XYZ file of C-alpha atoms in Angstrom:
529
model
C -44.134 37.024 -19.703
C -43.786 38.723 -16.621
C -43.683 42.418 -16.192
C -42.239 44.643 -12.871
C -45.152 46.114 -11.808
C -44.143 49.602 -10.167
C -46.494 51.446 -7.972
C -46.732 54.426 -5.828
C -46.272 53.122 -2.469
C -46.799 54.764 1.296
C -43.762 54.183 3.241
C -41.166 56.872 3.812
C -43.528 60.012 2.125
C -45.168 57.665 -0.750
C -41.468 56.829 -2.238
C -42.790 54.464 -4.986
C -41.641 51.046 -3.931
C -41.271 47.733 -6.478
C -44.115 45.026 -5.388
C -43.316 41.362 -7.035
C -44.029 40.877 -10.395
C -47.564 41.250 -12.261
C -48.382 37.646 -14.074
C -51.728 37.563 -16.473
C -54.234 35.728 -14.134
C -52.303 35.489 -11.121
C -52.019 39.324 -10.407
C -53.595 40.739 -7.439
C -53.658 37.016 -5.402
C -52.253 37.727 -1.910
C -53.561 40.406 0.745
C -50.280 42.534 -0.034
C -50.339 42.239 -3.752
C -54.454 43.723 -3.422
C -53.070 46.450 -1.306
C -50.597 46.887 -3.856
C -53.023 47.589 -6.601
C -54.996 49.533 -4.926
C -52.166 51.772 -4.295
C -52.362 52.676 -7.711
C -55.459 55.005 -6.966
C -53.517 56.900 -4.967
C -51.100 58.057 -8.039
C -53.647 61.579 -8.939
C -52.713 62.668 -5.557
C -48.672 62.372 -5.432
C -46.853 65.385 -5.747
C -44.542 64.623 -8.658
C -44.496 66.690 -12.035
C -46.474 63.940 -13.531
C -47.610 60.544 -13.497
C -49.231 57.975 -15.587
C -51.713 55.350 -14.978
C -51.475 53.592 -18.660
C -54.411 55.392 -19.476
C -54.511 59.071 -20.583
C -50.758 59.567 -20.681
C -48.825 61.507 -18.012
C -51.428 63.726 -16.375
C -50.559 66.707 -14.000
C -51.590 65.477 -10.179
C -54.114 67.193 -8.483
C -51.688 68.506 -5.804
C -48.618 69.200 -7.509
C -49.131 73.826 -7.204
C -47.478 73.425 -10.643
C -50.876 71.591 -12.618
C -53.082 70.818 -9.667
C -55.317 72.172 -7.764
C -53.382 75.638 -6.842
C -52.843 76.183 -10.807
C -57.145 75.407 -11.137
C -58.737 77.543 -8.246
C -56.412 79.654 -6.545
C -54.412 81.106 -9.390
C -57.712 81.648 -11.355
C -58.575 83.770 -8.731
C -59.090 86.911 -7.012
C -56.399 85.971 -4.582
C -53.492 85.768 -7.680
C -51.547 89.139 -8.885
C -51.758 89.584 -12.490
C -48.876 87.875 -14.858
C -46.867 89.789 -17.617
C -46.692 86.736 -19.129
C -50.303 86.665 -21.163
C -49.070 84.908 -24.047
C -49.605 81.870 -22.499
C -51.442 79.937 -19.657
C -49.609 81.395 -16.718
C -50.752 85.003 -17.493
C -54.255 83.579 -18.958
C -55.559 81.576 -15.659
C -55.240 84.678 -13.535
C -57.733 86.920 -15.463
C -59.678 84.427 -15.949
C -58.735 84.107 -19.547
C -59.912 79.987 -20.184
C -60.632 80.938 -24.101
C -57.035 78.807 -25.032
C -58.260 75.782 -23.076
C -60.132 74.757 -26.339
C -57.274 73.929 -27.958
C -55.462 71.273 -25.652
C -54.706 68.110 -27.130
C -55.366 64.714 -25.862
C -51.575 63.595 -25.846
C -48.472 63.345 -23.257
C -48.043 66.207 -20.316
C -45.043 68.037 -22.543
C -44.879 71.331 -20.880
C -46.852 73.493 -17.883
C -49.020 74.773 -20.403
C -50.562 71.317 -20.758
C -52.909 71.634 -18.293
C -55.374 69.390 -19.513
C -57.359 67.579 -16.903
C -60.094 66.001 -19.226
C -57.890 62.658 -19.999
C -59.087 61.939 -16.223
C -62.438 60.970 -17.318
C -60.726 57.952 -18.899
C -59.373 57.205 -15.514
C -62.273 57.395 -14.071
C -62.935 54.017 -15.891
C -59.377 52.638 -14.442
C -60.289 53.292 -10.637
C -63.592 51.777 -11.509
C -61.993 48.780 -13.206
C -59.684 48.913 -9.763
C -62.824 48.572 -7.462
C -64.488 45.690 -9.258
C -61.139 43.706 -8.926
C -60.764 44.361 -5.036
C -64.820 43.786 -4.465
C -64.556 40.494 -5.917
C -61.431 39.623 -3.855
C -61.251 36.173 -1.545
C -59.890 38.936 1.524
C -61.184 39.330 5.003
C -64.526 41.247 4.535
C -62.702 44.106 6.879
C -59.537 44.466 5.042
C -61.770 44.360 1.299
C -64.018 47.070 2.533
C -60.757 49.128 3.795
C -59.440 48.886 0.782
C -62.643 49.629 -1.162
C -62.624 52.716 1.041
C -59.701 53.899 -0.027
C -60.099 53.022 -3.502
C -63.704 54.550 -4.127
C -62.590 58.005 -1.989
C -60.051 58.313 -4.422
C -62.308 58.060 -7.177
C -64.776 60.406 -5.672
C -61.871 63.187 -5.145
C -61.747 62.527 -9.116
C -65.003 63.061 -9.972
C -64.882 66.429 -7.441
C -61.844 67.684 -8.905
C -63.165 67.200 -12.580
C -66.818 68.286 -12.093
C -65.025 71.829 -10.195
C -63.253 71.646 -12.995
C -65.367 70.998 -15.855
C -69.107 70.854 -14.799
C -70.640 67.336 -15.280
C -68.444 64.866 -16.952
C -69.713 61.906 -17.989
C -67.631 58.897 -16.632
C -68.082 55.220 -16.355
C -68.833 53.859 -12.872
C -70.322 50.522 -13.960
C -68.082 47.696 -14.454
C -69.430 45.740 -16.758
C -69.595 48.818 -19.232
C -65.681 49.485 -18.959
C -65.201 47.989 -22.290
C -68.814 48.642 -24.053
C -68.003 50.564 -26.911
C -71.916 52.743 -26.830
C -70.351 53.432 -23.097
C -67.508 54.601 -24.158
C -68.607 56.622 -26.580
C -71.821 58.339 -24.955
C -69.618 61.426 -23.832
C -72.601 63.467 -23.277
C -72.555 65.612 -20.227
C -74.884 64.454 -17.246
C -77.056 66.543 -15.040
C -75.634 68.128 -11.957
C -77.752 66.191 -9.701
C -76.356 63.030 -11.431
C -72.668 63.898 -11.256
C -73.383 65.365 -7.206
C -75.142 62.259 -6.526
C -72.186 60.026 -7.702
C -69.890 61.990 -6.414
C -71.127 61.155 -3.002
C -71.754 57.510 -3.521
C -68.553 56.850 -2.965
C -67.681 59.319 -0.560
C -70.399 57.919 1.720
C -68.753 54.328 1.085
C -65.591 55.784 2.081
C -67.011 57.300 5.121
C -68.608 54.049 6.420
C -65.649 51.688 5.287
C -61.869 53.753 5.243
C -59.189 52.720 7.190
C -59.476 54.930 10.783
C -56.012 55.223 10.643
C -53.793 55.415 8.084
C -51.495 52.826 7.654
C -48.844 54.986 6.797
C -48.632 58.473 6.974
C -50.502 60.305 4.147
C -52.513 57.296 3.308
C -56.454 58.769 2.721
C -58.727 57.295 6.377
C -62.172 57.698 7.332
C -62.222 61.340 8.809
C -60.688 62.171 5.477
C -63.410 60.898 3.767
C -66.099 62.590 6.098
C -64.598 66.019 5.724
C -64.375 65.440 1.610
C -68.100 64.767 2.267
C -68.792 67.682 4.340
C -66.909 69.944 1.485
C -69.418 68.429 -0.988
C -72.563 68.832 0.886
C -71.517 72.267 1.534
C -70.819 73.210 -2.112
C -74.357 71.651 -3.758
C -76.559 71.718 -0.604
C -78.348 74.674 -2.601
C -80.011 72.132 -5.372
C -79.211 68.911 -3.382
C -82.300 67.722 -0.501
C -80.494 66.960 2.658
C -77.250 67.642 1.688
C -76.994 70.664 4.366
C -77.690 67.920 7.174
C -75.870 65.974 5.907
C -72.624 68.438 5.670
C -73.339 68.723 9.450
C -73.195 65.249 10.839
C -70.190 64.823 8.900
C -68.934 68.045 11.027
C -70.297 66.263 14.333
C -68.226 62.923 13.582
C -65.541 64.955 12.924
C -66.076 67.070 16.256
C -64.228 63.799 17.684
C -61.591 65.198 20.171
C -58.565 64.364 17.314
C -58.228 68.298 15.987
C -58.387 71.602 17.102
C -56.757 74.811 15.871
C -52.402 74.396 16.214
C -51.774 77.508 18.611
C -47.835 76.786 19.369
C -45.164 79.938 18.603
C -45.491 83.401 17.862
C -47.556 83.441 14.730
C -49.304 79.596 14.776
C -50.977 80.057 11.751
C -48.156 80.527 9.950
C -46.432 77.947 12.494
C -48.694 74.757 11.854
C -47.562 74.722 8.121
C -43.505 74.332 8.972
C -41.711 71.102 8.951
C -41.180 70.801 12.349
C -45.024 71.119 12.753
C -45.646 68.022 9.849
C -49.331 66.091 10.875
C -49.621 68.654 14.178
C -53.306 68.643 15.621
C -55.005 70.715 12.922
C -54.336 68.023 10.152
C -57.069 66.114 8.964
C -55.080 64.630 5.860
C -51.948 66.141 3.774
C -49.898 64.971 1.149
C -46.728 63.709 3.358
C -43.861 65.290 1.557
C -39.591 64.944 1.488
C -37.068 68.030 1.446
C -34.777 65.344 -0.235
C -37.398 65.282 -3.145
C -36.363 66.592 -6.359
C -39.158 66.063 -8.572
C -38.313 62.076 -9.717
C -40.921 59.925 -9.117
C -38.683 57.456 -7.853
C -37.850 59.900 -4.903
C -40.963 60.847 -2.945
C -43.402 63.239 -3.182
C -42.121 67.125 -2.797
C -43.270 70.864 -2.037
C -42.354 73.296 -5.057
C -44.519 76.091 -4.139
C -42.218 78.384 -3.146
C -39.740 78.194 -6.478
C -43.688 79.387 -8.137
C -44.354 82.115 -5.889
C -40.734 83.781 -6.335
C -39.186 86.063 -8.788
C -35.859 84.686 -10.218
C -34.429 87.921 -8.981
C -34.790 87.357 -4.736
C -31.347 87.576 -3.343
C -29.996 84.391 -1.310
C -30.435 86.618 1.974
C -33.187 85.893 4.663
C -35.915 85.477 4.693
C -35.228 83.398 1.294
C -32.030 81.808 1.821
C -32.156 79.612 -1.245
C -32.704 82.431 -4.050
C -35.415 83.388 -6.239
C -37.202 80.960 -7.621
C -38.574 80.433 -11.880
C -41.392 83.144 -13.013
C -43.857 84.055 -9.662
C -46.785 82.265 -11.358
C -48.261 82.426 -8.020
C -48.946 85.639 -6.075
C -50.839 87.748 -3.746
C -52.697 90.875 -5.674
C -52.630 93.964 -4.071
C -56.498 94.399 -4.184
C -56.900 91.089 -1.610
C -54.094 91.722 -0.003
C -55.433 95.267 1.162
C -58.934 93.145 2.713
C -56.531 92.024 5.464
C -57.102 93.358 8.824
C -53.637 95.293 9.882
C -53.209 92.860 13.106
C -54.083 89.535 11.299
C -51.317 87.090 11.677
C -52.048 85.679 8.273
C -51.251 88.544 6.740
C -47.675 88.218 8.082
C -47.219 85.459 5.472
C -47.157 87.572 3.107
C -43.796 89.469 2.110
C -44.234 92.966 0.577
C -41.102 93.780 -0.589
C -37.676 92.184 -1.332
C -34.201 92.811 -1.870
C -32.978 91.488 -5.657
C -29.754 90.378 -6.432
C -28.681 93.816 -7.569
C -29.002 95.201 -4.398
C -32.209 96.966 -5.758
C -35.515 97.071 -2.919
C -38.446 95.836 -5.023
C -41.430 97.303 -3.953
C -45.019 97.888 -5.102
C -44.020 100.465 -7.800
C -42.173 97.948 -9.461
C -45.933 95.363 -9.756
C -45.623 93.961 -13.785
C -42.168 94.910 -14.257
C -40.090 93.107 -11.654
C -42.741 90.989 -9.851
C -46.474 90.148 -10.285
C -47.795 91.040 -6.908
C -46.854 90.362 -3.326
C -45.249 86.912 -1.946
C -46.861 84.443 -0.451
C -44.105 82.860 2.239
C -46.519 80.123 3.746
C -44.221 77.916 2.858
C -40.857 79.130 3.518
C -37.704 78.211 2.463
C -36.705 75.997 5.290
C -33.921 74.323 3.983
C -30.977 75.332 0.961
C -32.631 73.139 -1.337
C -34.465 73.758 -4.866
C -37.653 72.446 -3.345
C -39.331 72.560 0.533
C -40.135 69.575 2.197
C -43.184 71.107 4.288
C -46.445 68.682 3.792
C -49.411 70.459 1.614
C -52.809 70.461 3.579
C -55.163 68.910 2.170
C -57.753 69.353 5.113
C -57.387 71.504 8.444
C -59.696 71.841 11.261
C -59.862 75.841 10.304
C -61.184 74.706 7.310
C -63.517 72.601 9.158
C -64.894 74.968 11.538
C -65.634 77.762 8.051
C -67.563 75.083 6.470
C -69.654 74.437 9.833
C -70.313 77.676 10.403
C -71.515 78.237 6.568
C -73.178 74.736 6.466
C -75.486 76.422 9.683
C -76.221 79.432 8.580
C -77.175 77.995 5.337
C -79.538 75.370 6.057
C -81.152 77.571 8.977
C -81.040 80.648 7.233
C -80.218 82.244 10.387
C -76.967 83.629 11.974
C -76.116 81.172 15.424
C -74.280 82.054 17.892
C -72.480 78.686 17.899
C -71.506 79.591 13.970
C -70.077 82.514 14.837
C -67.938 80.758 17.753
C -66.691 78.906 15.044
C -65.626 81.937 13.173
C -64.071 83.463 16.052
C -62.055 80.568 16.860
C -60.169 81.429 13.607
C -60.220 84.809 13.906
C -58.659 84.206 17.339
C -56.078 81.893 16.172
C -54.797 84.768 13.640
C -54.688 87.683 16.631
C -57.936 89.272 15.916
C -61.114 90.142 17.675
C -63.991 88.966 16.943
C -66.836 89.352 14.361
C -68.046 92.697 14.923
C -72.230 93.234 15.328
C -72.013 94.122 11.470
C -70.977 91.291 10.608
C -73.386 89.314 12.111
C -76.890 91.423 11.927
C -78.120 89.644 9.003
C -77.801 86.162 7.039
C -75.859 87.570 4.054
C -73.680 89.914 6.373
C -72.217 86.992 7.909
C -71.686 84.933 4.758
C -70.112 87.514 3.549
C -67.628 87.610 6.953
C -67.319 84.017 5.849
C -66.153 84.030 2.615
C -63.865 87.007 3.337
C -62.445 84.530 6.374
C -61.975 81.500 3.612
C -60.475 83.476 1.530
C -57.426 84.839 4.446
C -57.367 81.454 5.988
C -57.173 79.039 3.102
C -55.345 81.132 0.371
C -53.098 78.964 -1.620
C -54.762 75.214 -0.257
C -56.912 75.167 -3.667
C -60.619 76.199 -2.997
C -60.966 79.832 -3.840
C -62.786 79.642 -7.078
C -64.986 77.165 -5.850
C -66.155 79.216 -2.801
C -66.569 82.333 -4.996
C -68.640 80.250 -7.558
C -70.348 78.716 -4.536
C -71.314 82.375 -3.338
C -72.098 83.353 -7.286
C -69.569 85.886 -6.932
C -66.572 84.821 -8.865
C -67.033 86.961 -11.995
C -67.433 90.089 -9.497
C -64.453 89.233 -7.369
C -62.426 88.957 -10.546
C -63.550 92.479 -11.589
C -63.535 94.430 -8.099
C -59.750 93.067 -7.948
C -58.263 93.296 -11.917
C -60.837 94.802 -13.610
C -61.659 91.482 -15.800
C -64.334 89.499 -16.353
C -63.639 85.606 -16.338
C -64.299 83.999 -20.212
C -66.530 81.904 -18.901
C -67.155 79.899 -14.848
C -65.656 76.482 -15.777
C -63.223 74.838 -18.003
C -64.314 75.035 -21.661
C -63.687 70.915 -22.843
C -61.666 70.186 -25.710
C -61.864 70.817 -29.396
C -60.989 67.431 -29.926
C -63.641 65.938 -27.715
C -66.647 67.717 -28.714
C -65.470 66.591 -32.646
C -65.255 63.324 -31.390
C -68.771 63.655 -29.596
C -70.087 64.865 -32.561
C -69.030 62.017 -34.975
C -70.674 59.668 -33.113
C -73.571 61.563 -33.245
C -73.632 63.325 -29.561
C -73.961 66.992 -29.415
C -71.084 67.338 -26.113
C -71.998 71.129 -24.826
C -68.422 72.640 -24.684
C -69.321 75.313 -21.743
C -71.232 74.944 -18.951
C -72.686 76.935 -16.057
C -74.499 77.151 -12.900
C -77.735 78.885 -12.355
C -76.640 82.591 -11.274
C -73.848 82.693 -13.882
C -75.457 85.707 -15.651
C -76.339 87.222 -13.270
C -72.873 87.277 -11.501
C -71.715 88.888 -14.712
C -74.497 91.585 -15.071
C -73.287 92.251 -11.290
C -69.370 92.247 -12.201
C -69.593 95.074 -14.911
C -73.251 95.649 -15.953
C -71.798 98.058 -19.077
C -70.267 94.898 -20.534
C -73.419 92.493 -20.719
């Protein structure tokens, strides 16, 4: 019987689009119909509430602020204001309360406390199920391996998300074990090295075989891939041989002539991230989105951001013409916001007070009663719509020249003065002078310039708790800022999955950690340890 097959296509902003029909044993045959399955890869990294791969049930996106990536590492932050709502996951995640996380269940997305990532594991197996069908495909060896890019950079971003996530996950990357019931059922965690190494498997195949160019705009291509690496090699160069060098050839190919800093208007920072600015030359790869989007998958992928960072009281009156938005889960705390320089341009994002719709001036006084902390306007409401059509930024050249400068100074355990050109380029860019003599005396001075620089640059683009953890200073960020100490540096898995570990006889750790852990907490608030 034949079946619609509907997948999540590129043209026009990914609007899904209806490919032929999907016939046992004839399904992929032609060059379109293999790009067509491929495309399902893609559906993690669509910006719609949810979406489902017929495996794992509908599954937040890793880009969508509401589930993704913004929800994982930014509002588990330093950078977030506290929430008065701490009877659930929106005021949890922000002290770095994960103790609830336990207790998600395996089933259907139902609500935006389902925040359950650990269904992706199974997916895993899908996208590698989805490789072995396009490596064994009767293509042109250049269009296969294109696709093959694609396909096995998406998996990687999986396995990154999940092991920043989790810690080690055991998934199944072997195709003829996809339906090997011992697979399946040895959920035991692997090493770090193991997980690190696979992770970059495929990100190396995707650096030597993606597309150049995208096809269409938003589609994943090769310097996507080789910043992805970069980011990688930068995060576990510590316990990973050559993964520093590595980090910077990815940073020379990428040194191509395509990117620099966007520098147009008054404020260009704040500038590069409007809609008239969409793919300017700062973008590495973003996730091409619609102001006509409303959230249906059927209609494109879309920004919500802004109805997250508002509270439902803003008056329609500039410089939010559309209204409040639903319950701030997303906000600027006072403590971070106060490490801005007063000059920096990027601070200018951020709005400080507001007028409510009873005429009321809501200012700082007014932190847990009428709003959560300041707002974050980096993507502003452009247009009188419920949601924003500006793209999200899924890698920048800023970002690119923070990680070179880090990935220097880290594998040469010396400060150069070509790293801290680097740094001053963004520094510049935002209106400021640069690095003072301080700052750049000793090794950890300037990491420590660095971090505080990736933290005012990249707020809000989903990597702060993985450069605090990277730095071994997320538990003491968390405290200096709200006076908490984080339940624990990853994800706690499932109830359900370390019962179902243990049935079959596999003890499944629950928690993990990186070396330094401890002592990051005996730093945070030695009294408490």
């Amino acid at each position: 019987m034949a079946t619609a097959l509907l997948l999540g296509g590129c043209e026009n902003n990914f609007d899904p689009q209806i490919y032929g029909n999907l016939l046992p044993g004839e399904f992929p045959s032609t060059e379109k119909e293999y790009e067509s399955y491929m495309m399902t890869c893609y559906l993690p990294f669509t910006t719609v509430w949810t979406y489902d791969m017929s495996s794992a049930g509908l599954q937040h996106g890793w880009h969508i602020p509401a589930g993704g990536v913004i929800r994982m590492f930014d509002s588990t932050s330093d950078i977030n204001g506290r929430h008065p709502h701490a009877g659930d996951e929106w005021g949890r995640y922000p002290l770095g309360d994960f103790t609830n996380a336990q207790y998600y269940w395996r089933g259907t997305v139902n609500d935006a406390n389902s925040i359950n990532h650990f269904p992706k594991t199974a997916q895993i197996t899908r996208y590698t199920e989805i490789i072995d069908v396009l490596s064994k495909a009767e293509l042109p060896e250049a269009t296969k391996c294109g696709l093959l890019g694609e396909a096995r950079l998406c998996r990687g971003l999986m396995m990154y998300y999940l092991l920043h996530n989790f810690g080690p996950v055991r998934v199944v990357l072997d195709p003829t074990k996809i339906l090997d019931p011992a697979t399946l059922s040895n959920v035991e965690r692997p090493t770090l090295d193991e997980m690190c190494s696979w992770i970059s498997d495929d990100f190396e195949y995707a650096v030597a075989n993606a597309p150049e160019a995208a096809k269409e705009q938003g589609r994943f291509t090769r310097d996507y891939a080789r910043y992805c690496l970069m980011r990688h090699c930068l995060n576990e160069g510590d316990h990973m041989p050559g993964y520093y060098e590595r980090g910077l050839e990815m940073y020379r190919e990428l040194n191509n002539g395509r990117y620099r800093l966007f520098d147009q208007g008054e404020n260009p920072y704040a500038a590069q991230f409007l809609n008239a600015n969409k793919f300017n030359c700062e973008v590495i790869a973003a996730v091409s989105c619609n102001s006509d989007a409303d959230g249906n998958p059927m209609h494109g992928n879309f920004n919500p951001f802004m109805m997250l960072a508002l509270p439902a009281d803003v008056a329609e009156k500039d410089p939010f013409p559309r209204g409040g938005g639903w319950l701030q889960a997303f906000s600027i705390d006072k403590t971070f916001y106060e490490t801005f320089e007063a000059s920096d341009l990027r601070r200018k994002t951020i709005v400080t007070s507001y007028e409510a719709k009873d005429g009321v001036t809501v200012t700082r006084s007014n932190f847990g009663i009428r709003w959560n902390g300041y707002i974050l306007n980096k993507w502003p409401q452009e247009t009188a719509t419920t949601f924003q059509g500006q793209d999200i930024p899924l890698a920048r050249w800023g970002d690119v020249l923070l990680m070179y400068a880090e990935l220097s100074a880290r594998k040469s355990k010396t400060v150069s003065q070509d790293a801290v050109n680097a740094v001053n380029l963004v520094r510049g860019r935002a209106g400021l002078e640069g690095l003072t003599s301080d700052a750049t005396s000793s090794l950890d001075s300037f990491l420590d310039a660095i971090l505080k620089e990736r933290g005012h640059e990249l707020m809000y683009e989903g990597c702060r708790k993985i450069d605090l953890i990277r730095f071994n200073v997320y538990a003491q960020k968390m405290y200096e800022t709200k006076q908490t100490i984080p339940t624990s540096q990853y994800i706690p898995l499932p109830n359900y999955a370390v019962d179902q570990a243990k049935a079959s006889g596999i003890n499944l750790q629950q928690e993990w950690s990186r070396e330094g852990w401890e002592e990051d907490l005996a730093k945070a608030n030695p009294s408490s340890i």
